[in-house]
Short mmCIF file of C-alpha atoms in Angstrom, two decimals:
data_model
loop_
_atom_site.label_atom_id
_atom_site.label_comp_id
_atom_site.label_asym_id
_atom_site.label_seq_id
_atom_site.Cartn_x
_atom_site.Cartn_y
_atom_site.Cartn_z
CA MET A 160 299.45 15.05 131.51
CA SER A 161 302.73 16.79 130.50
CA GLN A 162 303.50 19.91 129.94
CA THR A 163 306.74 21.72 128.97
CA SER A 164 308.82 23.97 130.35
CA ARG A 165 309.26 27.63 128.55
CA GLY A 166 313.15 26.99 129.33
CA GLY A 167 313.86 23.95 127.61
CA GLY A 168 315.70 23.58 124.01
CA THR A 169 314.28 25.85 122.08
CA ALA A 170 315.65 29.99 121.21
CA PRO A 171 314.24 32.98 121.76
CA PRO A 172 312.74 34.90 118.72
CA SER A 173 314.68 37.73 118.17
CA THR A 174 313.51 41.28 118.43
CA ALA A 175 312.77 42.12 115.18
CA THR A 176 310.15 39.19 115.08
CA ALA A 177 308.90 39.17 118.34
CA LEU A 178 304.99 39.66 118.39
CA PRO A 179 303.38 41.92 120.64
CA THR A 180 301.02 41.34 122.97
CA PRO A 181 297.41 40.63 121.55
CA LYS A 182 296.39 43.83 123.50
CA GLU A 183 299.00 45.24 122.18
CA ARG A 184 298.58 44.19 118.43
CA ARG A 185 295.37 46.35 118.88
CA ARG A 186 296.39 49.05 120.73
CA LEU A 187 299.59 49.77 118.41
CA ARG A 188 296.91 48.82 115.31
CA GLU A 189 294.42 52.20 117.27
CA ALA A 190 297.90 54.50 117.19
CA LEU A 191 298.05 54.10 113.45
CA SER A 192 294.80 55.09 112.51
CA LEU A 193 293.87 52.00 110.83
CA SER A 194 291.43 49.31 110.45
CA GLU A 195 291.01 45.83 110.37
CA GLU A 196 289.78 45.89 107.04
CA GLN A 197 292.59 47.80 105.64
CA VAL A 198 295.42 45.36 107.97
CA ALA A 199 293.74 42.58 106.26
CA GLU A 200 294.10 43.99 102.75
CA VAL A 201 297.76 44.67 103.50
CA MET A 202 298.39 41.80 104.54
CA GLY A 203 296.44 39.63 102.27
CA VAL A 204 294.20 37.89 104.66
CA THR A 205 290.62 38.29 106.20
CA LYS A 206 288.96 40.81 108.48
CA ALA A 207 287.89 37.51 110.93
CA THR A 208 291.87 36.51 110.74
CA VAL A 209 293.47 39.70 112.10
CA LYS A 210 290.92 39.57 114.43
CA ALA A 211 291.56 36.26 115.81
CA TRP A 212 295.40 38.46 115.52
CA GLU A 213 294.43 40.69 118.49
CA THR A 214 292.74 38.32 120.52
CA GLY A 215 295.34 35.73 120.41
CA ARG A 216 292.81 32.86 119.27
CA SER A 217 296.15 32.77 116.21
CA ALA A 218 299.18 34.01 115.51
CA PRO A 219 301.59 35.09 112.18
CA ARG A 220 303.82 32.89 111.14
CA GLY A 221 307.10 33.37 108.35
CA ARG A 222 307.36 36.21 106.25
CA LYS A 223 303.68 37.30 107.61
CA ARG A 224 304.66 37.60 110.76
CA GLU A 225 307.47 39.41 110.44
CA ALA A 226 305.93 41.78 107.91
CA TYR A 227 303.01 42.33 110.84
CA VAL A 228 305.04 43.36 113.57
CA LYS A 229 306.60 45.60 110.88
CA LEU A 230 303.63 46.93 109.99
CA LEU A 231 302.39 48.01 114.20
CA ARG A 232 305.76 49.13 114.91
CA THR A 233 305.82 51.66 112.04
CA GLY A 234 303.95 54.38 111.11
CA PRO A 235 303.22 55.95 107.35
CA GLU A 236 306.20 57.39 105.92
CA PRO A 237 306.90 61.27 107.35
CA SER A 238 307.04 62.64 103.74
CA ALA A 239 303.84 60.35 102.75
CA ALA A 240 301.92 61.89 105.99
CA PRO A 241 302.41 65.54 106.34
CA GLU A 242 301.47 66.60 109.88
CA ALA A 243 299.06 69.01 109.62
CA PRO A 244 298.56 72.63 111.96
CA ALA A 245 296.73 71.63 115.40
CA ALA A 246 294.62 74.41 114.54
CA SER A 247 292.98 72.66 111.61
CA ALA A 248 292.78 69.32 113.59
CA ALA A 249 289.18 68.37 112.98
CA PRO A 250 287.91 67.15 116.06
CA ALA A 251 287.07 63.55 116.71
CA SER A 252 283.90 61.13 116.61
CA PRO A 253 282.84 59.57 119.14
CA ALA A 254 281.98 56.74 117.18
CA SER A 255 284.73 56.90 114.85
CA PRO A 256 288.04 54.56 115.41
CA GLU A 257 289.93 57.69 116.27
CA ALA A 258 288.53 57.56 119.52
CA GLY A 259 290.60 55.31 121.01
CA THR A 260 293.96 55.79 120.46
CA SER A 261 294.57 58.56 123.16
CA ALA A 262 295.82 55.79 124.43
CA GLY A 263 299.17 56.50 122.66
CA LYS A 264 300.87 59.19 121.25
CA PRO A 265 298.74 61.20 118.94
CA THR A 266 299.65 60.06 115.36
CA PRO A 267 299.25 62.37 112.86
CA ALA A 268 296.91 61.40 109.73
CA PRO A 269 297.90 61.26 106.17
CA ALA A 270 296.97 64.21 104.70
CA GLY A 271 296.56 65.42 100.50
CA ASN A 272 295.56 62.52 98.54
CA VAL A 273 297.36 60.01 100.30
CA ARG A 274 295.17 57.11 101.61
CA PRO A 275 295.52 54.72 104.89
CA LYS A 276 295.51 51.86 103.23
CA ALA A 277 297.86 53.37 100.93
CA ALA A 278 299.94 54.15 104.10
CA ALA A 279 299.50 50.68 105.86
CA LYS A 280 301.09 49.20 102.63
CA ARG A 281 304.17 51.34 102.26
CA ALA A 282 304.85 50.85 106.65
CA ALA A 283 304.46 47.25 105.64
CA ARG A 284 307.32 46.93 103.09
CA PRO A 285 310.79 46.60 103.08
CA PRO A 286 312.46 49.53 105.32
CA LYS A 287 314.50 51.66 102.51
CA ALA A 288 317.75 53.56 101.95
CA PRO A 289 318.82 55.74 104.87
CA ALA A 290 316.71 58.22 104.38
CA ARG A 291 318.14 61.84 102.29
CA PRO A 292 319.58 65.16 103.80
CA GLY A 293 316.93 67.75 105.64
CA GLU A 294 314.02 64.64 105.65
CA ARG A 295 312.82 64.29 108.97
CA PRO A 296 313.28 60.38 110.67
CA GLY A 297 309.73 59.19 112.44
CA PRO A 298 308.45 59.28 116.26
CA ALA A 299 311.35 55.85 117.83
CA PRO A 300 308.67 53.59 120.06
CA GLU A 301 309.15 54.17 123.21
CA PRO A 302 308.28 51.41 126.30
CA LYS A 303 304.60 51.71 127.89
CA ALA A 304 304.01 52.11 131.49
CA GLY A 305 302.50 49.09 133.08
CA PRO A 306 298.94 49.41 134.18
CA GLY A 307 297.61 50.28 137.07
CA PRO A 308 295.79 53.04 139.15
CA GLY A 309 297.39 56.31 137.40
CA ALA A 310 298.44 54.89 134.30
CA ALA A 311 295.16 57.44 132.61
CA SER A 312 296.80 60.51 134.84
CA ALA A 313 298.42 62.67 132.00
CA SER A 314 301.58 63.27 131.93
CA ALA A 315 303.74 65.81 133.59
CA SER A 316 306.89 65.75 130.69
CA GLY A 317 304.30 67.10 127.78
CA PRO A 318 304.05 66.43 124.57
CA GLU A 319 307.21 65.65 122.41
CA PRO A 320 308.72 67.97 119.77
CA GLY A 321 307.55 67.39 116.41
CA ALA A 322 303.57 65.45 117.73
CA GLN A 323 300.56 66.97 116.56
CA ALA A 324 298.54 67.94 119.68
CA PRO A 325 294.42 66.92 119.70
CA ALA A 326 291.87 69.77 118.27
CA GLY A 327 288.68 70.46 119.17
CA PRO A 328 286.43 68.66 122.15
CA GLU A 329 287.20 65.66 123.25
CA SER A 330 285.16 62.64 122.41
CA GLY A 331 283.89 59.76 124.81
CA ALA A 332 287.30 57.65 124.14
CA GLN A 333 289.39 61.13 124.94
CA ALA A 334 287.47 62.06 127.82
CA LEU A 335 288.26 58.81 129.36
CA THR A 336 292.03 58.61 129.27
CA GLY A 337 294.78 60.81 129.35
CA PRO A 338 298.06 60.96 126.09
CA GLU A 339 300.53 57.68 127.14
CA SER A 340 303.94 57.56 126.46
CA GLY A 341 304.19 55.80 122.67
CA PRO A 342 303.91 52.48 120.59
CA PRO A 343 305.84 50.37 123.08
CA ASN A 344 307.55 46.68 121.07
CA VAL A 345 306.86 44.53 124.20
CA SER A 346 303.66 45.66 126.72
CA ALA A 347 304.76 45.62 130.35
CA PRO A 348 303.41 42.71 133.00
CA GLU A 349 300.89 43.47 135.61
CA PRO A 350 303.26 45.40 138.64
CA GLY A 351 303.57 42.79 141.16
CA SER A 352 303.15 39.82 138.96
CA PRO A 353 305.21 36.62 139.23
CA ASP A 354 307.32 35.62 136.75
CA VAL A 355 306.11 32.63 135.33
CA SER A 356 308.55 32.45 132.60
CA VAL A 357 311.90 32.04 134.45
CA PRO A 358 313.71 28.97 133.05
CA GLY A 359 314.63 27.89 136.65
CA LEU A 360 310.96 27.73 137.12
CA THR A 361 309.41 23.86 137.04
CA PRO A 362 305.80 24.30 134.83
CA GLU A 363 303.96 22.96 138.72
CA GLU A 364 306.22 25.44 140.38
CA ALA A 365 305.83 28.92 138.35
CA PHE A 366 301.46 27.63 138.50
CA ASP A 367 301.48 27.54 141.63
CA ALA A 368 302.94 31.19 142.09
CA LEU A 369 300.60 32.41 139.69
CA TYR A 370 297.58 30.70 141.30
CA ALA A 371 298.66 31.90 145.08
CA HIS A 372 299.23 35.66 143.58
CA ALA A 373 295.95 35.67 141.41
CA ALA A 374 293.10 32.99 142.78
CA PRO A 375 292.34 35.38 146.00
CA GLY A 376 291.94 38.21 144.56
CA LEU A 377 290.33 36.68 141.06
CA VAL A 378 287.25 35.24 143.21
CA HIS A 379 286.38 38.95 145.30
CA GLN A 380 286.35 40.67 141.42
CA ALA A 381 283.93 38.15 140.47
CA TYR A 382 282.07 37.94 143.31
CA LEU A 383 281.48 41.85 142.16
CA LEU A 384 280.96 40.71 138.75
CA THR A 385 277.93 38.43 139.88
CA GLY A 386 277.39 38.87 143.48
CA ARG A 387 277.35 35.35 144.22
CA ARG A 388 279.88 33.93 146.78
CA ALA A 389 280.21 30.07 145.05
CA LEU A 390 279.83 30.74 141.86
CA SER A 391 282.86 33.25 141.91
CA ARG A 392 285.17 30.34 143.38
CA GLU A 393 283.94 27.88 140.68
CA ALA A 394 284.68 30.48 138.13
CA VAL A 395 288.41 30.93 139.18
CA GLU A 396 288.61 27.62 139.02
CA HIS A 397 287.33 26.88 136.11
CA ALA A 398 289.91 29.80 135.07
CA PHE A 399 292.81 27.71 136.57
CA HIS A 400 292.00 24.50 135.12
CA ARG A 401 292.10 25.52 131.46
CA ALA A 402 295.55 27.52 132.53
CA TRP A 403 296.76 24.26 133.84
CA GLU A 404 295.28 22.40 129.73
CA HIS A 405 297.15 25.59 128.35
CA TRP A 406 299.79 25.73 130.46
CA PRO A 407 302.64 26.78 127.46
CA GLU A 408 300.92 28.90 125.98
CA VAL A 409 299.69 30.77 129.52
CA ALA A 410 303.71 30.63 130.63
CA VAL A 411 305.32 32.92 127.68
CA ASP A 412 302.07 35.00 127.95
CA ALA A 413 303.40 38.29 128.93
CA ASP A 414 300.11 39.17 130.98
CA PRO A 415 299.90 34.91 132.35
CA VAL A 416 296.97 37.51 135.11
CA GLY A 417 294.79 38.79 132.73
CA TRP A 418 294.74 35.06 130.53
CA VAL A 419 293.19 33.62 133.73
CA ARG A 420 291.14 37.00 134.51
CA ALA A 421 289.68 36.70 131.14
CA ALA A 422 288.92 33.36 131.41
CA ALA A 423 287.29 34.02 135.31
CA TYR A 424 285.09 36.49 133.56
CA GLU A 425 284.21 35.21 130.52
CA TYR A 426 282.48 31.83 132.86
CA ALA A 427 281.70 34.14 136.29
CA LEU A 428 278.86 36.44 133.63
CA SER A 429 277.78 33.19 130.97
CA PRO A 430 274.16 33.34 130.96
CA TRP A 431 273.21 29.98 131.35
CA HIS A 432 274.05 30.41 135.26
CA ARG A 433 270.45 31.66 135.54
CA LEU A 434 269.40 27.93 134.46
CA ARG A 435 271.30 26.56 137.53
CA ARG A 436 269.26 26.73 141.12
CA ALA A 437 272.48 26.77 143.39
CA HIS A 438 273.37 30.23 141.47
CA LYS A 439 269.59 31.32 140.21
CA HIS A 440 269.98 34.00 142.37
CA PRO A 441 272.71 36.07 144.34
CA ASP A 442 273.82 35.93 148.07
CA ALA A 443 272.11 38.42 150.62
CA PRO A 444 273.83 41.78 149.98
CA PRO A 445 276.65 43.14 152.56
CA ALA A 446 275.91 45.23 156.00
CA GLU A 447 277.19 48.01 155.17
CA ALA A 448 275.39 50.54 153.16
CA GLY A 449 278.22 51.77 151.23
CA ARG A 450 278.63 48.09 150.34
CA ARG A 451 275.81 47.02 149.78
CA ALA A 452 274.92 50.48 147.32
CA LEU A 453 277.97 50.24 145.09
CA LEU A 454 277.21 46.54 145.04
CA GLY A 455 273.73 46.66 143.95
CA ALA A 456 274.55 49.80 141.50
CA LEU A 457 277.29 47.35 139.72
CA LEU A 458 274.89 44.56 140.10
CA ASP A 459 272.08 46.06 138.25
CA LEU A 460 274.13 46.97 135.53
CA PRO A 461 274.11 44.68 131.65
CA ALA A 462 277.12 41.91 132.52
CA PRO A 463 279.56 44.17 129.40
CA TYR A 464 278.94 47.72 131.09
CA ARG A 465 279.41 45.66 134.67
CA ARG A 466 283.04 44.32 133.19
CA THR A 467 284.39 46.78 131.63
CA VAL A 468 283.94 49.59 134.45
CA LEU A 469 285.41 47.09 136.91
CA LEU A 470 288.20 46.47 134.35
CA TYR A 471 288.85 50.44 134.29
CA ASP A 472 287.45 51.82 137.13
CA GLY A 473 288.34 48.93 139.32
CA LEU A 474 291.77 47.44 138.15
CA GLY A 475 293.21 50.80 136.93
CA LEU A 476 293.39 49.15 132.85
CA ASP A 477 293.77 52.31 130.21
CA LEU A 478 290.44 52.29 127.48
CA PRO A 479 292.12 50.24 124.60
CA GLU A 480 293.25 47.52 127.31
CA THR A 481 289.77 47.61 128.64
CA ALA A 482 288.50 47.28 124.85
CA ALA A 483 290.49 44.51 123.97
CA GLU A 484 289.58 42.10 127.32
CA THR A 485 285.84 42.94 126.64
CA GLU A 486 286.38 41.96 122.63
CA ALA A 487 284.90 45.83 122.27
CA SER A 488 286.02 48.57 120.07
CA THR A 489 286.93 51.37 121.62
CA PRO A 490 284.47 53.66 121.25
CA ALA A 491 281.85 51.20 122.14
CA ALA A 492 284.18 50.43 125.58
CA ALA A 493 284.07 54.19 126.36
CA ASN A 494 280.03 54.89 125.77
CA ARG A 495 279.76 51.47 128.02
CA LEU A 496 282.01 53.75 130.65
CA LEU A 497 279.86 56.85 130.50
CA TYR A 498 276.86 54.77 130.66
CA ALA A 499 277.76 52.87 133.79
CA HIS A 500 278.62 56.68 135.38
CA THR A 501 276.18 58.11 134.71
CA VAL A 502 273.80 55.25 136.42
CA ILE A 503 276.16 54.58 139.30
CA GLY A 504 276.20 58.84 139.56
CA GLU A 505 272.04 58.46 139.38
CA ARG A 506 271.86 56.06 142.40
CA MET A 507 275.41 57.23 144.45
CA PRO A 508 275.17 61.33 143.98
CA GLU A 509 278.22 61.32 145.80
CA LEU A 510 280.26 59.13 143.48
CA ALA A 511 279.13 61.36 140.09
CA ASP A 512 282.27 61.98 139.60
CA ALA A 513 284.23 59.86 137.72
CA GLY A 514 287.61 60.20 140.23
CA ALA A 515 285.59 59.11 143.26
CA LEU A 516 283.91 56.34 141.76
CA ARG A 517 287.22 55.03 140.23
CA GLU A 518 288.51 55.65 143.96
CA ARG A 519 285.63 53.51 146.26
CA LEU A 520 285.33 50.83 143.06
CA GLY A 521 289.56 50.41 143.44
CA ALA A 522 289.16 50.50 146.89
CA LEU A 523 286.73 47.36 147.28
CA VAL A 524 288.74 45.94 144.55
CA ALA A 525 291.61 46.00 146.70
CA GLU A 526 290.09 44.39 149.86
CA ALA A 527 292.02 41.63 151.45
CA PRO A 528 290.30 38.77 150.18
CA THR A 529 288.55 35.71 152.30
CA ALA A 530 287.29 32.95 150.32
CA THR A 531 289.05 29.66 150.99
CA LEU A 532 290.23 28.35 147.87
CA PRO A 533 291.46 24.31 147.48
CA ALA A 534 295.34 24.23 147.04
CA ALA A 535 297.06 24.83 143.83
CA ARG A 536 298.10 20.74 143.46
CA ALA A 537 294.17 19.88 144.04
CA VAL A 538 293.45 22.25 141.20
CA ARG A 539 296.50 20.94 139.19
CA GLY A 540 295.65 17.09 139.87
CA GLY A 541 291.84 18.25 139.28
CA SER A 542 292.40 20.02 135.33
CA GLU A 543 294.11 16.52 134.48
CA ARG A 544 291.34 14.14 135.57
CA ARG A 545 288.82 16.55 134.06
CA ALA A 546 291.13 16.51 130.75
CA ARG A 547 291.25 12.33 131.21
CA ARG A 548 287.85 12.13 130.88
CA MET A 549 287.69 13.93 127.84
CA THR A 550 289.39 12.09 126.29
CA ARG A 551 288.73 8.78 127.43
CA ALA A 552 284.35 10.28 126.00
CA VAL A 553 286.25 11.33 123.26
CA VAL A 554 287.78 7.88 122.42
CA GLY A 555 284.93 6.05 123.23
CA ALA A 556 282.64 8.16 121.06
CA THR A 557 284.65 7.80 117.99
CA ALA A 558 285.38 4.04 118.98
CA VAL A 559 280.69 3.46 118.95
CA LEU A 560 280.65 6.13 115.88
CA ILE A 561 283.25 3.52 113.94
CA CYS A 562 281.27 0.53 115.49
CA VAL A 563 277.65 1.59 114.38
CA THR A 564 279.55 2.47 111.17
CA ALA A 565 281.25 -0.93 110.49
CA LEU A 566 278.04 -2.86 111.43
CA THR A 567 276.02 -0.55 109.18
CA ALA A 568 278.08 -1.30 106.55
CA ALA A 569 278.29 -5.13 106.93
CA THR A 570 274.17 -5.54 107.12
CA ALA A 571 273.20 -3.03 104.66
CA PRO A 572 271.77 -4.56 101.40
CA THR A 573 273.88 -4.58 98.76
CA ARG A 574 271.00 -4.05 96.02
CA TYR A 575 267.26 -2.93 96.62
CA VAL A 576 264.82 -4.74 95.33
CA PRO A 577 261.60 -2.58 95.66
CA GLU A 578 258.19 -4.99 97.20
CA VAL A 579 254.61 -5.56 95.57
CA ALA A 580 252.30 -3.65 97.15
CA PRO A 581 249.63 -5.87 97.91
CA GLY A 582 246.26 -5.68 96.27
CA GLN A 583 243.17 -3.62 97.64
CA THR A 584 239.50 -3.03 96.64
CA VAL A 585 238.75 0.15 94.89
CA ASN A 586 234.63 1.39 95.13
CA GLY A 587 233.99 2.61 91.79
CA VAL A 588 235.58 1.35 89.47
CA PRO A 589 234.54 -0.94 86.67
CA VAL A 590 236.00 -4.45 87.05
CA ARG A 591 238.78 -5.67 84.61
CA GLY A 592 237.88 -7.28 81.53
CA GLY A 593 237.82 -10.30 80.12
CA PRO A 594 235.73 -13.66 80.53
CA GLN A 595 233.63 -13.66 83.60
CA LYS A 596 234.11 -16.11 86.98
CA LEU A 597 231.76 -19.26 85.78
CA GLY A 598 229.23 -20.80 87.86
CA GLU A 599 227.87 -23.63 89.40
CA GLU A 600 225.28 -24.20 85.54
CA ASP A 601 228.57 -23.20 83.74
CA VAL A 602 230.50 -25.41 85.18
CA GLU A 603 228.81 -28.46 84.94
CA LEU A 604 227.59 -27.39 81.07
CA ARG A 605 231.77 -27.30 80.02
CA ASP A 606 232.37 -30.63 81.41
CA MET A 607 229.28 -31.91 79.66
CA LEU A 608 230.69 -30.46 76.33
CA ARG A 609 233.99 -31.58 76.89
CA SER A 610 233.39 -35.29 77.64
CA ARG A 611 231.12 -35.73 75.12
CA PRO A 612 232.35 -36.65 71.58
CA ASN A 613 231.98 -33.76 68.99
CA PRO A 614 229.74 -35.25 65.66
CA GLY A 615 230.76 -32.14 63.83
CA PRO A 616 228.14 -29.29 63.05
CA GLN A 617 225.39 -31.38 61.82
CA ARG A 618 225.07 -31.07 66.18
CA LEU A 619 223.80 -27.87 65.58
CA VAL A 620 221.07 -29.09 63.50
CA PRO A 621 217.85 -29.09 65.49
CA VAL A 622 216.00 -32.61 65.13
CA ALA A 623 212.50 -32.94 64.88
CA GLY A 624 210.68 -34.04 67.68
#
């Protein structure tokens, strides 16, 4: 299996066309109060394409890439979207997309007759002439703080001058996150994660470093999600198999640990494992009462809620990053967190406070893992063997299909001749008209008449006796 090193031949993309990470694309869009439909209309693509861009399954190219980067990094023009007074700002609804924009700096919404779609189209246009005297320039992007347990704490420096402060009661998403810095250009990697994009490292060395750094902790996290130790080790090994198969993509990702973590969580929480006898029932709970109660409360939650609360409270991700990794909207992730906090607080009253739950769950996630894992070289070899088996299976199935098709084409008749069905006796239908079948006497009479000469009509005259 050939792998390509990131340090080879091609030059890195320029800053003007450098795409943020998929999580950051979604966060920047929500910070601009734009929906997926609005971005799709501005870019001239479908909503499914925009969703694929934000989940990392695909990326724009060429001019669409430049326009998409500019749309994410440039908000609506200040002249087209004047700020409204803070006293007249309407409170955000928990079910609205604006409920999750507290992860970035508050962005003023378009006022008057200006619609968000028109503002997004203006943001995607090429840069205009310099601002006229007296025109206030838009806010400049700021670097994003790296994720951590304190990522949701309020900033001590307060909001910047000219930023609109949110008014009214907090929504479900705003109650779970605090103000952070403005939209960044590129998302910062997780603190302490290895840099697998160093040009001097070979792909094998970079993969081994990532495996040694992230695999033990991911096994422990997968155990907290499933309660099954064997399944957690299998999920992490499967995730690193996929990472080695897609190593060029993982090597250039801003958060390789997050890439592997998402793959491990998806495999561990797959409902098909309930049909396997080895993973049908969870393992024996821990002996310590506190850990047993917290693990039981987590396992009683539905799988999406369990994953959301582990990412947010256990790993310290902010709300937009949690929503992006779970492929849910920011309000939906906020509602999942509120429901999970309520359920855990009812079972464990000492953890009814969100801060106490975050501290307890963070300490549980940060425990030293004790799982024994195979070596990184064995994982790479298993991934390559799996890729070879899949390739051989696909080639074999294709060859069999070609042979069957060729045999069918060679033996198939060139024209269709319908078969005549045999006759059957049908009761209740009169016999076919025409002469009846002669009996023995009739046959003798016919033979006699044919053998004698025909004297003429007189033969019909009766002869007197």
